[in-house]
Short mmCIF file of C-alpha atoms in Angstrom, two decimals:
data_model
loop_
_atom_site.label_atom_id
_atom_site.label_comp_id
_atom_site.label_asym_id
_atom_site.label_seq_id
_atom_site.Cartn_x
_atom_site.Cartn_y
_atom_site.Cartn_z
CA MET A 739 105.48 -1.45 94.74
CA HIS A 740 105.31 0.16 97.75
CA ASP A 741 103.78 1.07 99.97
CA ALA A 742 104.87 5.32 99.82
CA ILE A 743 106.63 6.88 97.28
CA VAL A 744 108.38 10.22 98.25
CA VAL A 745 109.88 12.04 95.34
CA GLY A 746 112.99 14.58 96.79
CA SER A 747 115.73 12.94 99.48
CA GLY A 748 115.68 16.54 101.38
CA PRO A 749 115.73 16.07 104.51
CA ASN A 750 111.60 17.06 104.61
CA GLY A 751 110.78 14.47 101.66
CA LEU A 752 113.63 11.87 103.57
CA ALA A 753 111.62 12.98 107.34
CA ALA A 754 107.84 11.48 105.30
CA ALA A 755 109.53 8.73 104.40
CA ILE A 756 111.53 7.82 107.52
CA VAL A 757 107.47 8.80 109.34
CA PHE A 758 106.48 5.40 106.85
CA ALA A 759 109.36 3.51 107.19
CA ARG A 760 108.81 3.71 111.35
CA ALA A 761 105.37 3.17 111.55
CA GLY A 762 105.61 -0.57 109.10
CA ARG A 763 104.90 1.08 105.66
CA SER A 764 107.36 0.09 103.04
CA VAL A 765 108.99 3.81 101.91
CA LEU A 766 110.67 4.00 98.24
CA VAL A 767 112.31 7.18 97.73
CA LEU A 768 113.37 9.09 93.95
CA GLU A 769 116.21 11.00 93.73
CA GLY A 770 116.99 13.08 90.65
CA ARG A 771 120.35 13.79 91.51
CA ASP A 772 123.10 10.85 91.92
CA THR A 773 124.00 11.93 95.21
CA ILE A 774 120.78 12.98 98.13
CA GLY A 775 120.82 15.72 100.24
CA GLY A 776 118.41 18.79 99.42
CA GLY A 777 119.26 21.72 100.81
CA LEU A 778 121.95 19.59 102.65
CA ARG A 779 125.29 18.17 99.99
CA THR A 780 128.78 19.29 100.97
CA GLU A 781 130.99 19.44 97.57
CA GLU A 782 134.95 20.62 96.40
CA LEU A 783 133.06 24.53 94.97
CA THR A 784 136.34 26.21 95.50
CA LEU A 785 139.61 23.57 95.12
CA PRO A 786 141.41 20.20 96.13
CA GLY A 787 140.25 20.10 100.18
CA PHE A 788 138.31 23.28 100.90
CA ARG A 789 134.68 21.25 101.52
CA HIS A 790 131.99 23.85 101.06
CA ASP A 791 127.83 23.37 101.99
CA THR A 792 126.18 24.20 99.09
CA CYS A 793 123.26 25.51 101.24
CA SER A 794 122.57 25.32 104.40
CA ALA A 795 125.39 25.17 107.23
CA ILE A 796 125.08 26.11 110.62
CA HIS A 797 121.57 24.19 111.86
CA PRO A 798 119.68 25.07 115.09
CA LEU A 799 117.01 23.57 114.04
CA GLY A 800 118.88 20.37 113.36
CA ILE A 801 118.89 20.14 117.45
CA ALA A 802 115.82 21.44 118.22
CA SER A 803 112.85 20.16 116.32
CA PRO A 804 110.94 17.68 117.48
CA PHE A 805 111.70 15.24 114.20
CA MET A 806 115.34 15.73 114.36
CA ARG A 807 115.51 15.58 117.83
CA SER A 808 114.11 11.60 117.07
CA VAL A 809 116.74 10.71 115.47
CA PRO A 810 119.58 8.90 115.97
CA LEU A 811 121.65 11.63 114.47
CA ALA A 812 125.34 11.28 116.48
CA GLU A 813 124.27 6.85 115.76
CA HIS A 814 124.56 7.39 112.43
CA GLY A 815 128.08 9.65 112.10
CA VAL A 816 126.35 13.30 113.05
CA GLU A 817 128.74 15.10 115.29
CA TRP A 818 127.40 18.81 116.19
CA ILE A 819 130.18 20.97 117.25
CA GLN A 820 129.49 24.29 119.11
CA PRO A 821 130.95 27.76 118.41
CA PRO A 822 131.88 29.39 121.69
CA SER A 823 129.38 31.82 120.16
CA PRO A 824 126.66 31.10 118.93
CA LEU A 825 126.42 34.15 116.06
CA ALA A 826 128.90 38.32 116.51
CA HIS A 827 127.97 40.96 114.93
CA PRO A 828 130.51 43.43 113.66
CA LEU A 829 130.21 47.30 113.40
CA ASP A 830 131.68 49.93 111.84
CA ASP A 831 133.68 51.19 115.56
CA GLY A 832 135.53 48.16 115.72
CA THR A 833 133.80 45.71 118.23
CA ALA A 834 130.74 43.19 118.15
CA VAL A 835 128.04 42.17 119.40
CA LEU A 836 128.25 39.01 120.53
CA LEU A 837 125.00 36.60 120.64
CA GLU A 838 126.38 34.01 123.38
CA ARG A 839 124.77 31.24 124.90
CA SER A 840 123.89 32.47 128.32
CA LEU A 841 121.95 35.55 128.46
CA ALA A 842 123.81 37.18 131.36
CA GLU A 843 126.96 37.40 129.20
CA THR A 844 125.02 39.06 126.11
CA ALA A 845 123.31 40.92 127.93
CA ALA A 846 126.49 42.78 129.29
CA GLY A 847 127.92 44.06 125.63
CA LEU A 848 124.84 45.22 125.08
CA GLY A 849 125.48 48.33 127.59
CA GLU A 850 121.98 50.97 128.56
CA ASP A 851 120.11 47.91 127.19
CA ALA A 852 121.37 44.83 129.37
CA ARG A 853 117.66 44.77 130.95
CA ALA A 854 116.03 45.45 128.00
CA TRP A 855 117.25 41.74 125.91
CA ARG A 856 117.05 40.32 129.31
CA ARG A 857 113.86 40.79 129.98
CA LEU A 858 112.73 40.41 126.26
CA PHE A 859 114.36 36.82 125.81
CA ASP A 860 114.10 35.50 129.07
CA PRO A 861 110.77 33.77 128.98
CA LEU A 862 111.35 32.51 125.16
CA VAL A 863 114.35 30.74 126.77
CA ASP A 864 112.19 29.01 129.62
CA ALA A 865 109.63 27.99 127.09
CA SER A 866 111.46 27.19 124.28
CA ASP A 867 110.61 23.83 123.73
CA GLU A 868 107.33 25.01 124.09
CA LEU A 869 107.70 27.59 121.40
CA VAL A 870 109.90 24.80 119.36
CA ALA A 871 107.03 23.01 119.31
CA GLY A 872 104.65 25.57 118.35
CA THR A 873 106.17 27.08 116.01
CA LEU A 874 106.54 23.72 114.27
CA ALA A 875 103.53 22.79 114.73
CA GLY A 876 101.96 23.24 111.45
CA PRO A 877 98.36 24.27 111.85
CA ARG A 878 97.77 22.05 114.37
CA PRO A 879 96.11 24.08 117.47
CA PRO A 880 99.33 25.18 120.17
CA ARG A 881 100.04 22.56 122.79
CA HIS A 882 101.60 24.83 124.79
CA PRO A 883 98.80 27.87 124.13
CA ILE A 884 99.64 29.73 126.57
CA HIS A 885 102.74 29.64 125.69
CA MET A 886 101.93 30.56 122.29
CA ALA A 887 100.38 33.31 122.80
CA ARG A 888 102.82 35.32 124.70
CA PHE A 889 105.49 34.43 122.31
CA GLY A 890 102.51 36.16 119.71
CA ARG A 891 102.18 39.50 120.86
CA SER A 892 106.36 40.25 120.30
CA ALA A 893 105.83 37.84 117.55
CA LEU A 894 103.55 39.43 115.15
CA ARG A 895 105.49 42.34 115.09
CA SER A 896 107.08 44.02 112.38
CA ALA A 897 111.20 43.28 113.75
CA SER A 898 111.85 46.92 113.10
CA GLY A 899 109.33 48.12 115.48
CA LEU A 900 110.07 45.61 118.33
CA ALA A 901 113.33 46.65 117.94
CA ARG A 902 113.23 50.74 117.70
CA SER A 903 110.24 49.69 120.77
CA ARG A 904 112.42 48.04 122.77
CA PHE A 905 115.97 48.54 122.32
CA ASP A 906 117.65 52.32 122.93
CA GLY A 907 121.15 51.33 122.11
CA GLU A 908 122.22 50.35 118.82
CA ARG A 909 123.83 47.28 119.48
CA ALA A 910 121.16 45.72 120.54
CA ARG A 911 118.97 46.47 117.83
CA ALA A 912 121.86 45.76 115.52
CA LEU A 913 121.98 41.86 116.81
CA PHE A 914 117.70 41.67 116.83
CA ALA A 915 117.66 43.17 113.11
CA GLY A 916 120.47 41.00 111.38
CA ASN A 917 118.33 37.61 113.10
CA ALA A 918 114.79 39.15 112.29
CA ALA A 919 116.58 39.60 108.16
CA HIS A 920 116.59 36.06 108.05
CA ALA A 921 113.40 36.00 107.03
CA MET A 922 113.97 37.65 103.53
CA LEU A 923 111.63 40.58 104.08
CA PRO A 924 111.10 44.20 104.34
CA LEU A 925 112.01 44.45 107.98
CA GLU A 926 109.00 47.06 108.06
CA ALA A 927 106.10 43.82 107.53
CA THR A 928 104.05 42.32 110.11
CA ALA A 929 105.08 39.09 112.05
CA THR A 930 109.68 39.26 110.47
CA ALA A 931 109.98 40.28 114.48
CA SER A 932 109.05 35.93 115.40
CA PHE A 933 112.28 35.39 113.06
CA GLY A 934 115.09 37.48 115.01
CA LEU A 935 112.19 35.92 118.94
CA ILE A 936 113.07 32.36 117.20
CA LEU A 937 116.29 32.82 115.91
CA ALA A 938 118.38 34.61 119.17
CA MET A 939 116.15 32.06 120.97
CA LEU A 940 117.45 28.96 119.93
CA GLY A 941 120.86 30.73 120.56
CA HIS A 942 120.10 31.29 123.57
CA SER A 943 118.49 27.89 124.15
CA VAL A 944 120.00 25.15 122.36
CA GLY A 945 123.30 27.19 120.36
CA TRP A 946 123.28 27.30 116.45
CA PRO A 947 126.38 24.70 115.41
CA LEU A 948 127.64 22.92 112.96
CA PRO A 949 128.09 19.31 111.85
CA ARG A 950 131.65 18.09 111.89
CA GLY A 951 132.16 17.45 108.13
CA GLY A 952 129.27 19.13 106.23
CA SER A 953 126.23 19.07 105.99
CA GLN A 954 126.39 16.83 104.10
CA SER A 955 126.74 14.21 106.74
CA ILE A 956 122.47 15.00 108.61
CA ALA A 957 121.47 13.80 104.89
CA ASP A 958 122.94 10.63 105.01
CA ALA A 959 122.22 10.06 109.21
CA LEU A 960 118.62 10.44 107.82
CA ALA A 961 118.88 7.63 104.97
CA SER A 962 121.49 5.54 106.65
CA TYR A 963 118.15 5.46 109.47
CA LEU A 964 115.54 4.78 106.82
CA ARG A 965 117.72 2.58 105.74
CA SER A 966 118.13 0.67 109.00
CA LEU A 967 114.21 1.20 109.18
CA GLY A 968 114.03 -1.01 105.69
CA GLY A 969 113.62 1.98 103.82
CA GLU A 970 115.32 2.38 99.83
CA ILE A 971 116.40 5.06 98.28
CA GLU A 972 117.52 5.36 95.01
CA THR A 973 119.03 8.47 93.06
CA GLY A 974 119.97 9.15 90.01
CA HIS A 975 116.28 8.97 88.85
CA THR A 976 114.19 12.67 87.90
CA VAL A 977 110.20 11.72 87.95
CA THR A 978 108.48 14.11 85.36
CA SER A 979 105.17 12.79 86.21
CA LEU A 980 102.91 11.79 88.46
CA LYS A 981 101.53 9.27 85.61
CA GLU A 982 105.65 7.38 85.55
CA LEU A 983 104.72 6.66 89.62
CA VAL A 984 101.62 5.05 88.31
CA LEU A 985 99.20 5.98 91.13
CA ASN A 986 97.21 3.31 92.05
CA GLN A 987 99.85 0.96 92.59
CA HIS A 988 100.93 2.55 95.52
CA LYS A 989 99.18 4.31 98.41
CA HIS A 990 100.27 7.20 98.70
CA VAL A 991 102.83 9.47 97.07
CA LEU A 992 104.62 11.61 98.84
CA LEU A 993 106.54 15.38 97.07
CA ASP A 994 109.40 17.50 98.30
CA VAL A 995 109.05 19.77 95.57
CA THR A 996 107.72 23.38 95.10
CA PRO A 997 103.89 24.29 93.66
CA THR A 998 105.77 25.22 90.98
CA GLN A 999 107.75 21.54 90.17
CA PHE A 1000 103.84 20.28 91.58
CA LEU A 1001 102.35 22.25 88.58
CA ALA A 1002 104.42 19.72 86.36
CA LEU A 1003 104.54 17.40 87.57
CA ALA A 1004 100.83 17.29 87.62
CA GLY A 1005 99.97 17.81 83.94
CA ASP A 1006 96.11 18.11 83.51
CA GLU A 1007 95.15 16.13 86.44
CA LEU A 1008 94.45 18.56 88.94
CA PRO A 1009 91.12 20.69 89.01
CA ALA A 1010 91.03 24.02 87.87
CA ARG A 1011 90.31 26.53 91.00
CA TYR A 1012 93.63 24.27 92.77
CA ARG A 1013 96.28 24.83 90.22
CA ARG A 1014 95.49 28.07 90.20
CA ALA A 1015 95.54 28.66 93.50
CA LEU A 1016 98.89 26.93 93.14
CA GLU A 1017 99.80 28.59 90.54
CA LYS A 1018 99.57 32.46 92.30
CA TYR A 1019 101.62 31.53 95.00
CA ARG A 1020 104.53 33.46 95.61
CA TYR A 1021 108.78 33.06 96.44
CA GLY A 1022 110.58 35.10 98.12
CA PRO A 1023 113.66 36.59 97.02
CA GLY A 1024 117.03 34.90 95.64
CA VAL A 1025 120.30 34.73 96.91
CA VAL A 1026 124.05 34.89 95.57
CA LYS A 1027 126.02 32.56 97.47
CA VAL A 1028 129.61 32.96 97.26
CA ASP A 1029 132.11 30.64 98.95
CA TYR A 1030 136.90 31.07 99.44
CA ALA A 1031 139.02 29.35 99.77
CA LEU A 1032 141.77 31.53 101.81
CA SER A 1033 144.80 31.60 102.48
CA GLY A 1034 143.77 31.81 106.17
CA PRO A 1035 142.34 33.38 108.90
CA VAL A 1036 139.62 35.88 108.08
CA PRO A 1037 141.08 39.32 109.45
CA TRP A 1038 138.40 40.50 111.93
CA ALA A 1039 138.84 43.84 112.86
CA ALA A 1040 136.91 42.50 115.85
CA PRO A 1041 138.88 39.95 116.89
CA GLU A 1042 136.03 38.68 118.64
CA CYS A 1043 133.91 37.36 115.57
CA ALA A 1044 135.97 34.51 116.00
CA ARG A 1045 134.61 32.72 118.26
CA ALA A 1046 131.59 32.49 116.70
CA ALA A 1047 130.84 29.87 113.14
CA THR A 1048 128.19 32.64 111.73
CA VAL A 1049 128.96 36.32 111.60
CA HIS A 1050 125.40 38.91 110.32
CA LEU A 1051 127.40 41.34 108.17
CA GLY A 1052 125.07 44.79 107.57
CA GLY A 1053 125.86 47.55 110.18
CA THR A 1054 123.54 48.87 111.85
CA LEU A 1055 119.22 48.43 111.64
CA ASP A 1056 117.75 51.05 109.63
CA GLU A 1057 121.25 50.12 106.94
CA ILE A 1058 120.29 46.31 107.22
CA ALA A 1059 116.27 47.06 106.73
CA ALA A 1060 117.00 49.67 103.94
CA ALA A 1061 118.94 46.86 101.88
CA GLU A 1062 116.14 44.04 102.81
CA ALA A 1063 113.63 47.01 101.72
CA ALA A 1064 115.95 47.02 98.41
CA VAL A 1065 115.28 44.11 97.22
CA SER A 1066 110.91 43.65 98.15
CA LYS A 1067 111.73 46.71 95.60
CA GLY A 1068 113.64 44.76 92.88
CA ARG A 1069 117.14 46.64 93.33
CA HIS A 1070 120.56 45.55 93.81
CA PRO A 1071 121.81 47.00 97.50
CA GLU A 1072 125.07 48.84 97.41
CA ARG A 1073 125.56 47.94 101.03
CA PRO A 1074 124.07 44.49 101.27
CA TYR A 1075 122.74 42.51 104.18
CA VAL A 1076 124.99 39.46 104.19
CA LEU A 1077 125.73 36.21 106.27
CA VAL A 1078 128.79 34.78 106.41
CA ALA A 1079 129.16 31.27 108.05
CA GLN A 1080 133.43 29.93 109.03
CA GLN A 1081 132.89 26.69 109.77
CA SER A 1082 136.47 25.35 108.87
CA LEU A 1083 137.79 27.96 112.23
CA PHE A 1084 136.25 25.20 114.21
CA ASP A 1085 135.89 22.17 112.47
CA SER A 1086 138.88 21.07 110.64
CA THR A 1087 137.85 18.48 108.50
CA ARG A 1088 136.25 21.58 105.86
CA ALA A 1089 140.09 23.23 104.65
CA PRO A 1090 144.51 21.55 104.77
CA ALA A 1091 146.04 22.48 106.98
CA GLY A 1092 146.66 26.16 108.30
CA GLN A 1093 143.90 27.35 105.06
CA HIS A 1094 140.57 27.77 105.50
CA THR A 1095 136.67 28.07 104.32
CA VAL A 1096 133.75 31.13 104.41
CA TRP A 1097 130.33 30.83 103.37
CA ALA A 1098 128.54 33.64 102.02
CA TYR A 1099 125.48 34.65 100.44
CA THR A 1100 123.24 38.19 99.88
CA HIS A 1101 119.11 37.94 99.31
CA VAL A 1102 118.79 39.86 95.67
CA PRO A 1103 115.62 40.22 94.18
CA ASN A 1104 113.99 36.55 92.67
CA GLY A 1105 115.40 35.50 89.63
CA SER A 1106 117.98 38.22 89.40
CA THR A 1107 120.95 37.98 86.86
CA LEU A 1108 123.80 37.90 88.11
CA THR A 1109 125.76 40.64 88.59
CA GLU A 1110 129.77 41.22 88.77
CA GLY A 1111 129.05 44.65 91.61
CA THR A 1112 127.13 41.64 93.42
CA VAL A 1113 129.76 39.84 94.41
CA ALA A 1114 132.07 43.08 94.27
CA ALA A 1115 129.29 44.33 97.21
CA ILE A 1116 129.48 41.63 98.82
CA GLU A 1117 133.24 41.62 99.62
CA ALA A 1118 133.02 44.75 100.53
CA GLN A 1119 131.15 44.29 103.36
CA LEU A 1120 133.51 41.64 103.81
CA GLU A 1121 135.86 43.99 103.73
CA ARG A 1122 134.32 46.45 105.02
CA PHE A 1123 134.64 44.90 108.27
CA ALA A 1124 137.57 42.52 107.13
CA PRO A 1125 139.85 44.78 105.75
CA GLY A 1126 142.95 42.61 104.20
CA PHE A 1127 140.23 39.66 103.11
CA ARG A 1128 140.45 40.17 99.40
CA ASP A 1129 144.37 38.94 100.02
CA LEU A 1130 143.43 35.76 101.20
CA VAL A 1131 141.11 34.32 98.62
CA LEU A 1132 142.66 31.89 96.40
CA ALA A 1133 139.93 30.66 94.97
CA ARG A 1134 135.71 31.54 94.62
CA SER A 1135 132.70 30.28 93.01
CA VAL A 1136 129.86 32.09 92.58
CA LEU A 1137 126.16 30.79 92.28
CA ASP A 1138 123.49 33.55 91.63
CA PRO A 1139 119.75 32.53 92.05
CA ALA A 1140 119.93 30.40 88.21
CA ALA A 1141 122.73 28.20 89.19
CA MET A 1142 121.36 28.01 93.01
CA GLU A 1143 118.26 26.61 90.82
CA ALA A 1144 119.82 25.24 88.41
CA ARG A 1145 121.19 22.66 91.08
CA ASN A 1146 118.82 22.55 93.10
CA PRO A 1147 114.92 22.94 91.30
CA ASN A 1148 112.30 23.85 94.63
CA TYR A 1149 115.25 27.01 94.73
CA VAL A 1150 112.71 28.53 92.40
CA GLY A 1151 114.38 31.73 91.24
CA GLY A 1152 116.91 31.22 94.32
CA ASP A 1153 114.23 30.75 96.73
CA ILE A 1154 116.16 28.99 99.03
CA ASN A 1155 112.76 29.71 101.29
CA GLY A 1156 110.25 27.72 99.05
CA GLY A 1157 108.33 30.03 99.10
CA SER A 1158 107.86 34.00 100.57
CA ALA A 1159 107.42 33.84 104.05
CA ASP A 1160 105.13 37.05 105.03
CA LEU A 1161 101.83 36.51 106.83
CA ARG A 1162 99.78 35.26 105.18
CA GLN A 1163 102.40 32.72 103.52
CA LEU A 1164 103.60 31.73 106.48
CA PHE A 1165 100.22 30.34 107.78
CA ALA A 1166 98.03 28.66 104.20
CA ARG A 1167 101.50 27.62 102.20
CA PRO A 1168 101.79 26.58 99.57
CA VAL A 1169 97.46 27.53 99.70
CA ALA A 1170 94.85 27.90 102.15
CA ARG A 1171 93.24 24.69 103.08
CA LEU A 1172 92.84 22.86 106.56
CA ASN A 1173 94.81 19.89 105.28
CA PRO A 1174 97.32 21.83 103.37
CA TYR A 1175 99.31 19.17 102.96
CA LYS A 1176 96.92 16.25 100.54
CA THR A 1177 96.42 17.76 97.47
CA PRO A 1178 92.91 17.09 95.02
CA ILE A 1179 94.92 14.05 93.59
CA ASN A 1180 94.13 10.68 95.68
CA GLY A 1181 96.76 9.78 97.21
CA VAL A 1182 99.25 13.34 96.59
CA TYR A 1183 100.54 14.51 99.02
CA LEU A 1184 103.32 17.33 100.07
CA CYS A 1185 105.67 17.64 101.32
CA SER A 1186 108.19 20.54 101.23
CA SER A 1187 108.66 24.01 102.61
CA SER A 1188 105.69 25.07 100.74
CA THR A 1189 104.38 23.60 103.12
CA PRO A 1190 103.40 24.38 106.75
CA PRO A 1191 105.84 25.19 108.59
CA GLY A 1192 108.22 26.44 105.85
CA GLY A 1193 111.88 26.49 105.05
CA GLY A 1194 114.76 25.57 107.81
CA VAL A 1195 116.25 22.02 108.72
CA HIS A 1196 113.67 20.91 110.37
CA GLY A 1197 112.20 18.27 108.66
CA MET A 1198 108.84 18.67 110.63
CA CYS A 1199 107.23 19.52 106.47
CA GLY A 1200 108.15 16.16 105.61
CA TYR A 1201 106.81 14.82 109.08
CA HIS A 1202 103.03 16.47 109.08
CA ALA A 1203 102.73 15.10 105.56
CA ALA A 1204 103.56 11.48 106.73
CA ARG A 1205 101.18 12.24 109.02
CA ALA A 1206 98.58 13.14 106.94
CA ALA A 1207 98.21 10.49 105.29
CA LEU A 1208 99.35 8.06 107.95
CA GLU A 1209 96.03 9.20 110.16
CA HIS A 1210 94.08 9.51 106.16
CA ALA A 1211 94.10 5.88 105.61
CA SER A 1212 93.28 4.46 108.80
#
């Protein structure tokens, strides 16, 4: 018997367990797979010696989130690598726009928009710690309301609207659009500007690092720290019903699952009104992910792309907006927005000497079936900005929405964010409640990315859920 049972060992589940263990409570994490990590896993998906991150790869929030900063990750094996530039965005003229750690250096590459970029991001970078804490605060009142109010004036706008009103040139607009498209929403949607603002701000303030050896090292470090506090982890234990956990023997049960799994776990235990609300929860687009083993580095037409571990492919603001709009309408874009990570340029543990890995994914309609055209479209974008890319491919691994969900049931229909992050669900996740983590079942809490503040490797959903459970018990 434990004070708390946590179901799921993703970053939020491990965070929830750590909060309980820090409070001196006994806690057990149950994980259905044979390895821990959720979206923090690294495997040889293509050929021996090529180590690929199976989902999350680059981690600005891994070093910026208040919870992650509170964990001694370095003492438990995490070594952060900072590429020279956080991000590159190549264009058809053979150049690339770079998001640099330095605001001044970034602005220098934006031509007529140099002053506008600095005017927009100078105050955000100055208040970066406060804004990160505020945006990850969950449903609680912000501790820095003035900073959040200033941020909100721009953040609540659409990404397209903000980019077109603040910037005159295509370079700045494209750079902002590539960041904002992480929202997995049409760029005309309200509040999509917030994603572009936060991600670019983090690039300037903390960088976009990767962990040496792969994202699995973050999960392993969280688990190591949890065990040092007395917490326990049991893998290979799939929970199919809450009744298995004998709720009256455990004071708290925290579920790192999305509404779909919770409905199945709870069965007839949920009140009808709450069940209906969960059934209306909306998932966002899925992803098609392709991992490559390469015989050499990506031959970018713009050589400055080799300075960054992350590369956004999509061309101009208009092109990226069109691609994301097509996905929202249930279509596969001919020229998709593609996120690329080239970790092996900076981490020699990822591939055999002289060879390389590439991690790439694009957004597709939720639950859509893989087609040859989707993979061809991804590779066409790579070939567009890196002529000769196909000649370097030794092997590829392709995961469509169904395969992503099979590997991690939280990725319903291939949605890696635990639900659409539109304006309503940005705040009311999974349902509109004063305490969104507490469920109507006594002692049972949700702690996944389907709760505030949403997707990302920051651990704050688990942190807030565990704090809510402990406060309710006190």
